[in-house]
Coordinates of N, CA, C and O in Angstrom, one line a residue:
M1028 N 94.1 60.4 87.4 CA 94.4 59.1 87.0 C 95.3 58.4 88.0 O 96.1 59.0 88.6
P1029 N 95.1 57.1 88.2 CA 96.0 56.4 89.2 C 97.4 56.3 88.7 O 97.6 56.3 87.5
P1030 N 98.3 56.2 89.6 CA 99.7 56.0 89.1 C 99.9 54.7 88.4 O 99.2 53.7 88.7
R1031 N 100.7 54.7 87.4 CA 101.0 53.5 86.6 C 101.8 52.5 87.5 O 102.6 53.0 88.3
P1032 N 101.8 51.2 87.3 CA 102.7 50.3 88.0 C 104.1 50.7 87.7 O 104.4 51.0 86.5
R1033 N 104.9 50.5 88.7 CA 106.4 50.8 88.5 C 107.0 49.7 87.8 O 106.9 48.5 88.2
V1034 N 107.8 49.9 86.8 CA 108.6 48.9 86.1 C 110.0 49.2 86.4 O 110.5 50.3 86.3
T1035 N 110.7 48.2 86.9 CA 112.1 48.3 87.2 C 113.0 47.8 86.1 O 112.9 46.7 85.7
L1036 N 113.8 48.7 85.6 CA 114.7 48.3 84.5 C 116.0 47.8 85.1 O 116.4 48.1 86.2
P1037 N 116.7 46.9 84.3 CA 117.9 46.4 84.8 C 119.0 47.5 85.0 O 118.9 48.5 84.3
P1038 N 119.9 47.4 86.0 CA 120.9 48.4 86.2 C 121.7 48.7 85.0 O 122.0 47.8 84.2
S1039 N 122.1 49.9 84.8 CA 122.9 50.3 83.7 C 124.4 50.0 84.0 O 124.8 50.4 85.1
P1040 N 125.2 49.5 83.1 CA 126.6 49.3 83.4 C 127.3 50.6 83.6 O 128.3 50.7 84.2
S1041 N 126.7 51.7 83.0 CA 127.4 53.0 83.2 C 126.9 53.7 84.5 O 127.2 54.9 84.7
A1042 N 126.2 53.0 85.3 CA 125.7 53.6 86.6 C 125.0 54.9 86.5 O 125.2 55.8 87.3
G1043 N 124.2 55.1 85.4 CA 123.5 56.3 85.2 C 122.1 56.2 85.8 O 121.8 55.2 86.5
A1044 N 121.4 57.3 85.7 CA 120.0 57.3 86.2 C 119.1 56.5 85.3 O 119.6 55.7 84.4
G1045 N 117.8 56.7 85.4 CA 116.9 55.9 84.6 C 117.0 55.9 83.1 O 116.7 54.9 82.5
L1046 N 117.4 57.0 82.6 CA 117.6 57.1 81.1 C 118.6 56.2 80.6 O 118.4 55.5 79.6
G1047 N 119.7 56.1 81.4 CA 120.8 55.1 81.0 C 120.3 53.7 81.0 O 120.6 52.9 80.1
R1048 N 119.6 53.3 82.1 CA 119.0 52.0 82.2 C 118.0 51.7 81.1 O 118.0 50.6 80.5
F1049 N 117.2 52.7 80.8 CA 116.2 52.6 79.7 C 116.9 52.4 78.4 O 116.5 51.5 77.6
N1050 N 117.9 53.1 78.1 CA 118.6 53.0 76.8 C 119.2 51.7 76.6 O 119.4 51.2 75.5
T1051 N 119.7 51.0 77.7 CA 120.4 49.7 77.6 C 119.5 48.5 77.9 O 120.0 47.4 77.8
A1052 N 118.3 48.8 78.3 CA 117.4 47.6 78.6 C 117.1 46.8 77.4 O 117.1 47.3 76.2
A1053 N 116.8 45.5 77.6 CA 116.3 44.7 76.5 C 115.1 45.3 75.9 O 114.3 45.9 76.6
P1054 N 114.9 45.0 74.6 CA 113.7 45.6 73.9 C 112.4 45.4 74.6 O 111.6 46.3 74.7
D1055 N 112.2 44.1 75.1 CA 110.9 43.8 75.7 C 110.8 44.6 77.0 O 109.7 45.0 77.4
D1056 N 111.9 44.7 77.8 CA 111.8 45.5 79.0 C 111.6 47.0 78.8 O 110.8 47.6 79.5
A1057 N 112.2 47.5 77.7 CA 112.0 48.9 77.4 C 110.6 49.1 77.0 O 109.9 50.1 77.4
E1058 N 110.0 48.3 76.2 CA 108.6 48.4 75.8 C 107.7 48.3 77.0 O 106.7 49.1 77.1
A1059 N 107.9 47.4 77.9 CA 107.1 47.3 79.1 C 107.1 48.5 79.9 O 106.1 49.0 80.4
A1060 N 108.3 49.1 80.0 CA 108.4 50.4 80.8 C 107.7 51.5 80.0 O 107.0 52.3 80.7
L1061 N 107.8 51.5 78.7 CA 107.1 52.6 77.9 C 105.6 52.4 78.0 O 104.9 53.4 78.0
L1062 N 105.1 51.2 78.1 CA 103.7 51.0 78.2 C 103.1 51.5 79.5 O 101.9 51.7 79.6
T1063 N 103.9 51.7 80.5 CA 103.4 52.3 81.7 C 103.3 53.8 81.5 O 102.7 54.5 82.4
C1064 N 103.9 54.4 80.5 CA 103.8 55.8 80.2 C 102.7 56.1 79.2 O 102.1 57.2 79.3
C1065 N 102.4 55.2 78.3 CA 101.4 55.4 77.3 C 101.0 54.0 76.8 O 101.8 53.2 76.5
G1066 N 99.7 53.7 76.8 CA 99.2 52.4 76.5 C 99.1 51.9 75.1 O 98.6 50.9 74.8
S1067 N 99.7 52.7 74.2 CA 99.7 52.3 72.8 C 100.9 51.4 72.5 O 102.1 51.9 72.7
R1068 N 100.7 50.2 72.1 CA 101.8 49.3 71.8 C 102.7 49.8 70.6 O 103.9 49.7 70.6
R1069 N 102.0 50.4 69.6 CA 102.8 51.0 68.5 C 103.7 52.1 68.9 O 104.8 52.2 68.5
W1070 N 103.1 53.0 69.8 CA 103.9 54.1 70.4 C 105.1 53.5 71.1 O 106.3 54.0 70.9
A1071 N 104.9 52.5 72.0 CA 106.0 52.0 72.8 C 107.0 51.3 71.9 O 108.2 51.5 72.2
A1072 N 106.6 50.6 70.9 CA 107.6 49.9 70.0 C 108.4 50.9 69.3 O 109.6 50.8 69.2
R1073 N 107.8 52.0 68.8 CA 108.5 53.1 68.1 C 109.5 53.7 69.0 O 110.7 54.0 68.7
M1074 N 109.1 54.1 70.3 CA 110.0 54.7 71.2 C 111.2 53.8 71.6 O 112.3 54.3 71.7
A1075 N 110.9 52.5 71.7 CA 112.0 51.6 72.1 C 113.0 51.4 70.9 O 114.2 51.3 71.1
A1076 N 112.4 51.4 69.7 CA 113.3 51.2 68.5 C 114.3 52.3 68.3 O 115.3 52.1 67.7
Y1077 N 113.9 53.5 68.7 CA 114.8 54.7 68.4 C 115.8 54.9 69.5 O 116.5 56.0 69.5
R1078 N 116.0 54.0 70.5 CA 117.0 54.2 71.5 C 118.4 54.0 70.9 O 118.5 53.3 69.9
P1079 N 119.4 54.6 71.5 CA 119.4 55.3 72.7 C 119.1 56.8 72.5 O 119.3 57.4 71.4
Y1080 N 118.6 57.4 73.6 CA 118.3 58.8 73.6 C 119.4 59.5 74.4 O 119.7 59.1 75.5
P1081 N 120.0 60.5 73.8 CA 121.2 61.2 74.4 C 120.8 61.9 75.7 O 121.6 62.1 76.6
D1082 N 119.6 62.4 75.8 CA 119.2 63.2 76.9 C 117.6 63.2 77.0 O 116.9 62.7 76.1
L1083 N 117.1 63.7 78.1 CA 115.7 63.8 78.4 C 115.0 64.6 77.3 O 113.9 64.1 76.9
E1084 N 115.5 65.7 76.9 CA 114.9 66.5 75.9 C 114.6 65.7 74.6 O 113.6 65.8 73.9
S1085 N 115.6 64.9 74.2 CA 115.5 64.1 73.0 C 114.4 63.0 73.2 O 113.6 62.7 72.3
L1086 N 114.4 62.4 74.3 CA 113.3 61.4 74.7 C 111.9 62.0 74.6 O 111.0 61.5 74.0
L1087 N 111.8 63.2 75.2 CA 110.5 63.9 75.2 C 110.1 64.3 73.8 O 108.9 64.2 73.4
A1088 N 111.0 64.8 73.0 CA 110.7 65.2 71.6 C 110.3 64.0 70.8 O 109.3 64.1 70.0
A1089 N 110.9 62.9 71.0 CA 110.6 61.7 70.3 C 109.2 61.2 70.7 O 108.3 60.8 69.9
S1090 N 108.9 61.3 72.0 CA 107.5 61.0 72.5 C 106.5 61.9 71.8 O 105.4 61.4 71.4
D1091 N 106.7 63.2 71.8 CA 105.8 64.1 71.2 C 105.5 63.7 69.8 O 104.3 63.6 69.3
E1092 N 106.6 63.5 69.0 CA 106.4 63.1 67.6 C 105.6 61.8 67.5 O 104.7 61.7 66.6
A1093 N 105.9 60.8 68.3 CA 105.2 59.5 68.2 C 103.8 59.7 68.6 O 102.9 59.1 68.0
C1094 N 103.5 60.6 69.6 CA 102.1 60.8 69.9 C 101.3 61.5 68.8 O 100.2 61.2 68.5
Y1095 N 102.0 62.5 68.2 CA 101.3 63.2 67.1 C 101.0 62.3 65.9 O 100.1 62.5 65.1
D1096 N 101.8 61.2 65.8 CA 101.6 60.2 64.7 C 100.7 59.1 65.0 O 100.5 58.2 64.2
M1097 N 100.1 59.1 66.2 CA 99.2 58.0 66.5 C 98.0 58.0 65.6 O 97.4 59.0 65.3
T1098 N 97.6 56.8 65.2 CA 96.4 56.6 64.5 C 95.2 56.6 65.4 O 95.3 56.5 66.6
P1099 N 94.0 56.7 64.9 CA 92.8 56.6 65.7 C 92.8 55.3 66.5 O 92.4 55.3 67.7
A1100 N 93.2 54.2 65.9 CA 93.3 52.9 66.7 C 94.3 52.9 67.8 O 94.1 52.4 68.9
D1101 N 95.5 53.6 67.5 CA 96.5 53.8 68.6 C 95.9 54.6 69.8 O 96.1 54.2 70.9
L1102 N 95.2 55.6 69.4 CA 94.6 56.5 70.5 C 93.6 55.7 71.3 O 93.6 55.7 72.5
D1103 N 92.7 54.9 70.6 CA 91.7 54.1 71.3 C 92.4 53.1 72.2 O 92.0 53.0 73.4
E1104 N 93.5 52.5 71.8 CA 94.2 51.6 72.6 C 94.8 52.3 73.8 O 94.7 51.8 75.0
A1105 N 95.4 53.4 73.6 CA 96.0 54.2 74.7 C 94.9 54.7 75.7 O 95.1 54.6 76.9
F1106 N 93.8 55.2 75.2 CA 92.7 55.7 76.0 C 92.2 54.5 76.9 O 91.9 54.7 78.0
A1107 N 92.1 53.3 76.3 CA 91.5 52.2 77.0 C 92.4 51.8 78.2 O 92.0 51.2 79.2
E1108 N 93.7 52.1 78.1 CA 94.7 51.8 79.2 C 94.6 52.8 80.3 O 95.1 52.5 81.4
E1109 N 94.1 53.9 80.1 CA 93.9 54.9 81.1 C 92.6 54.5 81.9 O 91.7 53.9 81.3
S1110 N 92.5 54.8 83.2 CA 91.4 54.4 83.9 C 91.0 55.5 84.9 O 91.8 56.3 85.3
V1111 N 89.7 55.5 85.2 CA 89.2 56.4 86.2 C 89.7 55.9 87.6 O 89.5 54.7 87.9
S1112 N 90.2 56.8 88.4 CA 90.7 56.3 89.7 C 89.5 55.9 90.6 O 88.6 56.7 90.8
P1113 N 89.6 54.7 91.1 CA 88.5 54.3 92.0 C 88.7 54.9 93.4 O 87.8 54.8 94.2
H1114 N 89.8 55.5 93.7 CA 90.1 56.0 95.0 C 89.9 57.5 95.0 O 90.2 58.2 93.9
P1115 N 89.6 58.1 96.1 CA 89.6 59.6 96.1 C 90.9 60.2 95.7 O 92.0 59.6 96.0
L1116 N 90.9 61.4 95.1 CA 92.1 62.0 94.7 C 92.9 62.4 96.0 O 92.3 62.8 97.0
V1117 N 94.2 62.2 95.9 CA 95.0 62.6 97.0 C 94.8 64.1 97.3 O 94.7 64.9 96.4
G1118 N 94.8 64.4 98.6 CA 94.6 65.8 99.0 C 93.2 66.3 99.0 O 92.9 67.4 99.4
A1119 N 92.3 65.5 98.5 CA 90.9 65.8 98.5 C 90.2 65.4 99.8 O 89.8 64.3 100.0
R1120 N 90.2 66.3 100.8 CA 89.7 66.0 102.1 C 88.8 67.2 102.5 O 88.9 68.3 102.0
G1121 N 88.1 67.0 103.6 CA 87.4 68.1 104.2 C 85.9 68.2 103.8 O 85.4 67.3 103.1
R1122 N 85.3 69.3 104.2 CA 83.8 69.4 103.9 C 83.6 69.5 102.4 O 84.3 70.1 101.7
G1123 N 82.5 68.8 102.1 CA 82.1 68.8 100.7 C 82.8 67.8 99.8 O 82.5 67.6 98.6
T1124 N 83.8 67.1 100.3 CA 84.5 66.1 99.5 C 83.7 65.0 99.0 O 83.8 64.6 97.8
L1125 N 82.8 64.4 99.9 CA 82.0 63.3 99.4 C 81.1 63.8 98.3 O 80.9 63.1 97.3
A1126 N 80.5 65.0 98.4 CA 79.6 65.5 97.4 C 80.4 65.7 96.1 O 79.9 65.4 95.0
A1127 N 81.6 66.2 96.2 CA 82.5 66.5 95.0 C 82.8 65.2 94.3 O 82.8 65.1 93.1
H1128 N 83.1 64.1 95.1 CA 83.4 62.8 94.5 C 82.2 62.2 93.8 O 82.3 61.6 92.8
T1129 N 81.1 62.4 94.4 CA 79.8 62.0 93.8 C 79.6 62.7 92.5 O 79.3 62.1 91.5
A1130 N 79.8 64.0 92.5 CA 79.7 64.8 91.2 C 80.7 64.3 90.2 O 80.4 64.2 89.0
L1131 N 81.9 64.0 90.7 CA 82.9 63.6 89.7 C 82.6 62.2 89.1 O 82.7 62.1 87.9
R1132 N 82.1 61.3 89.9 CA 81.7 60.0 89.3 C 80.6 60.2 88.3 O 80.6 59.6 87.2
A1133 N 79.6 61.1 88.6 CA 78.5 61.3 87.6 C 79.1 62.0 86.4 O 78.7 61.6 85.2
A1134 N 80.0 62.9 86.5 CA 80.6 63.6 85.4 C 81.4 62.6 84.5 O 81.3 62.6 83.3
H1135 N 82.1 61.7 85.2 CA 82.9 60.7 84.4 C 81.9 59.8 83.6 O 82.2 59.5 82.4
A1136 N 80.8 59.4 84.2 CA 79.9 58.5 83.6 C 79.3 59.2 82.3 O 79.1 58.7 81.3
E1137 N 78.9 60.5 82.5 CA 78.4 61.3 81.4 C 79.4 61.5 80.3 O 79.1 61.4 79.1
Y1138 N 80.7 61.7 80.7 CA 81.7 61.9 79.7 C 81.9 60.6 78.9 O 82.0 60.7 77.7
E1139 N 82.0 59.5 79.6 CA 82.2 58.2 78.8 C 81.0 57.9 77.9 O 81.1 57.4 76.8
R1140 N 79.8 58.3 78.4 CA 78.6 58.0 77.5 C 78.7 58.9 76.3 O 78.4 58.5 75.2
R1141 N 79.1 60.2 76.5 CA 79.1 61.1 75.4 C 80.3 60.8 74.4 O 80.1 60.9 73.2
F1142 N 81.5 60.6 74.9 CA 82.7 60.5 74.1 C 83.2 59.0 73.8 O 84.1 58.8 73.1
R1143 N 82.6 58.1 74.6 CA 83.0 56.6 74.4 C 84.4 56.3 74.8 O 85.0 55.4 74.2
H1144 N 85.0 57.1 75.7 CA 86.3 56.7 76.2 C 86.4 57.5 77.6 O 85.6 58.4 77.9
V1145 N 87.4 57.1 78.4 CA 87.6 57.7 79.7 C 88.1 59.1 79.5 O 88.7 59.5 78.5
F1146 N 87.8 59.9 80.6 CA 88.3 61.2 80.7 C 89.8 61.2 81.0 O 90.2 60.5 82.0
V1147 N 90.6 61.8 80.2 CA 92.1 61.9 80.4 C 92.5 63.3 80.7 O 92.1 64.2 79.9
I1148 N 93.2 63.5 81.8 CA 93.7 64.8 82.1 C 95.1 64.6 82.8 O 95.3 63.7 83.5
C1149 N 96.0 65.5 82.4 CA 97.3 65.6 83.0 C 97.3 66.6 84.2 O 97.0 67.7 84.0
L1150 N 97.6 66.1 85.4 CA 97.5 66.9 86.6 C 98.9 67.3 87.1 O 99.0 67.8 88.2
D1151 N 99.9 67.1 86.3 CA 101.3 67.4 86.7 C 101.3 68.9 86.9 O 100.8 69.8 86.2
G1152 N 101.9 69.3 88.0 CA 102.1 70.7 88.4 C 101.0 71.3 89.3 O 101.1 72.4 89.8
Y1153 N 99.9 70.6 89.5 CA 98.8 71.0 90.3 C 99.2 70.7 91.8 O 99.6 69.5 92.1
P1154 N 99.0 71.6 92.7 CA 99.1 71.2 94.1 C 98.0 70.2 94.5 O 96.9 70.2 94.0
E1155 N 98.4 69.3 95.5 CA 97.4 68.3 95.9 C 96.1 68.8 96.3 O 95.0 68.2 95.9
D1156 N 96.0 69.9 96.9 CA 94.7 70.4 97.4 C 93.9 71.1 96.3 O 92.8 71.5 96.5
E1157 N 94.4 71.1 95.1 CA 93.7 71.7 94.0 C 93.3 70.6 92.9 O 92.6 70.9 92.0
L1158 N 93.7 69.3 93.2 CA 93.4 68.3 92.2 C 91.9 68.1 91.9 O 91.5 68.0 90.7
L1159 N 91.1 67.9 92.9 CA 89.7 67.6 92.8 C 89.0 68.8 92.0 O 88.3 68.5 91.1
D1160 N 89.3 70.0 92.4 CA 88.7 71.1 91.7 C 89.1 71.2 90.3 O 88.3 71.5 89.4
A1161 N 90.4 70.9 90.0 CA 90.9 71.0 88.6 C 90.2 69.9 87.8 O 89.8 70.2 86.6
V1162 N 90.0 68.7 88.3 CA 89.4 67.7 87.5 C 87.9 68.0 87.3 O 87.4 67.9 86.2
L1163 N 87.2 68.4 88.3 CA 85.8 68.8 88.2 C 85.6 69.9 87.2 O 84.7 69.8 86.3
T1164 N 86.4 70.9 87.3 CA 86.3 72.1 86.3 C 86.6 71.6 84.9 O 85.8 71.9 84.0
A1165 N 87.6 70.8 84.7 CA 88.0 70.4 83.4 C 87.0 69.5 82.8 O 86.6 69.7 81.6
I1166 N 86.5 68.6 83.5 CA 85.5 67.6 82.9 C 84.2 68.3 82.6 O 83.6 68.1 81.6
R1167 N 83.8 69.2 83.5 CA 82.6 70.0 83.2 C 82.7 70.8 81.9 O 81.8 70.9 81.1
T1168 N 83.9 71.5 81.8 CA 84.2 72.3 80.6 C 84.2 71.5 79.3 O 83.6 71.8 78.3
R1169 N 84.9 70.4 79.4 CA 85.2 69.5 78.3 C 83.9 68.8 77.8 O 83.8 68.4 76.7
L1170 N 83.0 68.6 78.7 CA 81.7 67.9 78.3 C 81.0 68.8 77.3 O 80.2 68.3 76.5
G1171 N 81.3 70.1 77.2 CA 80.7 70.9 76.2 C 81.3 70.9 74.8 O 80.9 71.5 73.9
N1172 N 82.5 70.2 74.7 CA 83.2 70.1 73.4 C 82.4 69.2 72.5 O 81.7 68.3 72.8
E1173 N 82.7 69.5 71.2 CA 82.2 68.6 70.1 C 83.1 67.3 70.2 O 84.3 67.4 70.6
P1174 N 82.6 66.1 69.7 CA 83.4 64.9 69.8 C 84.8 65.0 69.2 O 85.8 64.6 69.7
D1175 N 84.9 65.6 68.0 CA 86.2 65.7 67.3 C 87.1 66.6 68.1 O 88.3 66.3 68.2
E1176 N 86.6 67.7 68.6 CA 87.4 68.7 69.4 C 87.9 68.0 70.7 O 89.1 68.1 71.1
E1177 N 87.0 67.2 71.3 CA 87.4 66.6 72.5 C 88.4 65.4 72.3 O 89.3 65.2 73.1
R1178 N 88.3 64.7 71.2 CA 89.2 63.7 70.9 C 90.6 64.3 70.7 O 91.6 63.7 71.3
A1179 N 90.7 65.4 70.1 CA 92.0 66.1 69.9 C 92.5 66.6 71.3 O 93.7 66.4 71.6
R1180 N 91.7 67.1 72.1 CA 92.1 67.6 73.4 C 92.5 66.4 74.3 O 93.6 66.5 75.0
T1181 N 91.8 65.3 74.2 CA 92.2 64.1 75.0 C 93.6 63.5 74.5 O 94.4 63.1 75.3
A1182 N 93.8 63.6 73.2 CA 95.1 63.1 72.7 C 96.2 64.0 73.2 O 97.3 63.5 73.5
D1183 N 95.9 65.3 73.3 CA 97.0 66.2 73.8 C 97.2 66.0 75.3 O 98.4 66.0 75.8
E1184 N 96.2 65.7 76.1 CA 96.3 65.4 77.5 C 97.1 64.1 77.6 O 98.0 63.9 78.5
L1185 N 96.9 63.1 76.8 CA 97.6 61.8 76.8 C 99.1 62.1 76.5 O 100.0 61.5 77.2
R1186 N 99.4 63.0 75.5 CA 100.7 63.3 75.2 C 101.4 63.9 76.4 O 102.6 63.6 76.7
R1187 N 100.7 64.8 77.1 CA 101.3 65.5 78.3 C 101.5 64.5 79.4 O 102.5 64.5 80.1
L1188 N 100.6 63.5 79.6 CA 100.8 62.5 80.6 C 102.0 61.6 80.3 O 102.8 61.3 81.1
A1189 N 102.1 61.3 79.0 CA 103.3 60.4 78.6 C 104.6 61.2 78.9 O 105.6 60.6 79.3
R1190 N 104.6 62.5 78.6 CA 105.8 63.3 78.8 C 106.2 63.2 80.3 O 107.4 63.0 80.7
G1191 N 105.2 63.5 81.2 CA 105.5 63.4 82.6 C 105.9 62.1 83.1 O 106.9 62.0 83.9
R1192 N 105.3 61.1 82.6 CA 105.7 59.7 83.0 C 107.1 59.3 82.5 O 107.8 58.7 83.2
L1193 N 107.4 59.7 81.3 CA 108.7 59.5 80.8 C 109.8 60.2 81.6 O 110.9 59.7 81.8
A1194 N 109.5 61.5 81.9 CA 110.5 62.2 82.7 C 110.7 61.6 84.1 O 111.9 61.5 84.5
R1195 N 109.6 61.0 84.7 CA 109.8 60.3 85.9 C 110.6 59.0 85.7 O 111.4 58.6 86.5
L1196 N 110.3 58.3 84.6 CA 111.0 57.1 84.3 C 112.5 57.4 84.1 O 113.4 56.7 84.6
A1197 N 112.8 58.4 83.4 CA 114.2 58.8 83.1 C 114.9 59.3 84.3 O 116.2 59.1 84.4
A1198 N 114.2 59.8 85.3 CA 114.9 60.3 86.5 C 114.9 59.2 87.6 O 115.7 59.4 88.6
S1199 N 114.2 58.1 87.4 CA 114.2 57.1 88.4 C 115.5 56.5 88.7 O 116.3 56.3 87.8
R1200 N 115.7 56.2 89.9 CA 117.0 55.6 90.4 C 116.8 54.1 90.4 O 117.8 53.4 90.7
R1201 N 115.6 53.6 90.2 CA 115.4 52.1 90.2 C 115.3 51.6 88.8 O 115.0 52.1 87.9

């Protein structure tokens, strides 16, 4: 997945890191920042409404709870905000890369045809040189899932993506 646009929150009067700025941001600014983490407006509004968060763990726990409470419409909205990267994956170079990207585009097309939404995967923690293989393996495996099983798996990947994005937002110095 491509990186989300960076949202800069206003500086915190307490000179804290990103979590402090997030906690004190205007509601609209907080929601805009949250929408870069997960594309569900209801999720973002809920997360913004429960500020301030005392620490990262509380923020991530609230995110998990809000993700688990998403309705099918919330999930559809969030899935629609995720997109297939039009650019080659970082670190994907060398022999066979063009063929792998061609296979990946075909797999994405088949996935969207079968499940009616984009393929969502959290790649946090993977080394750059393993990203392409990880995506290819996961999409091929998940194409074998039943639609209900895959929707639940995709919702969990979205939850994991939101956690990683929130952690980066909370750690941001901007």
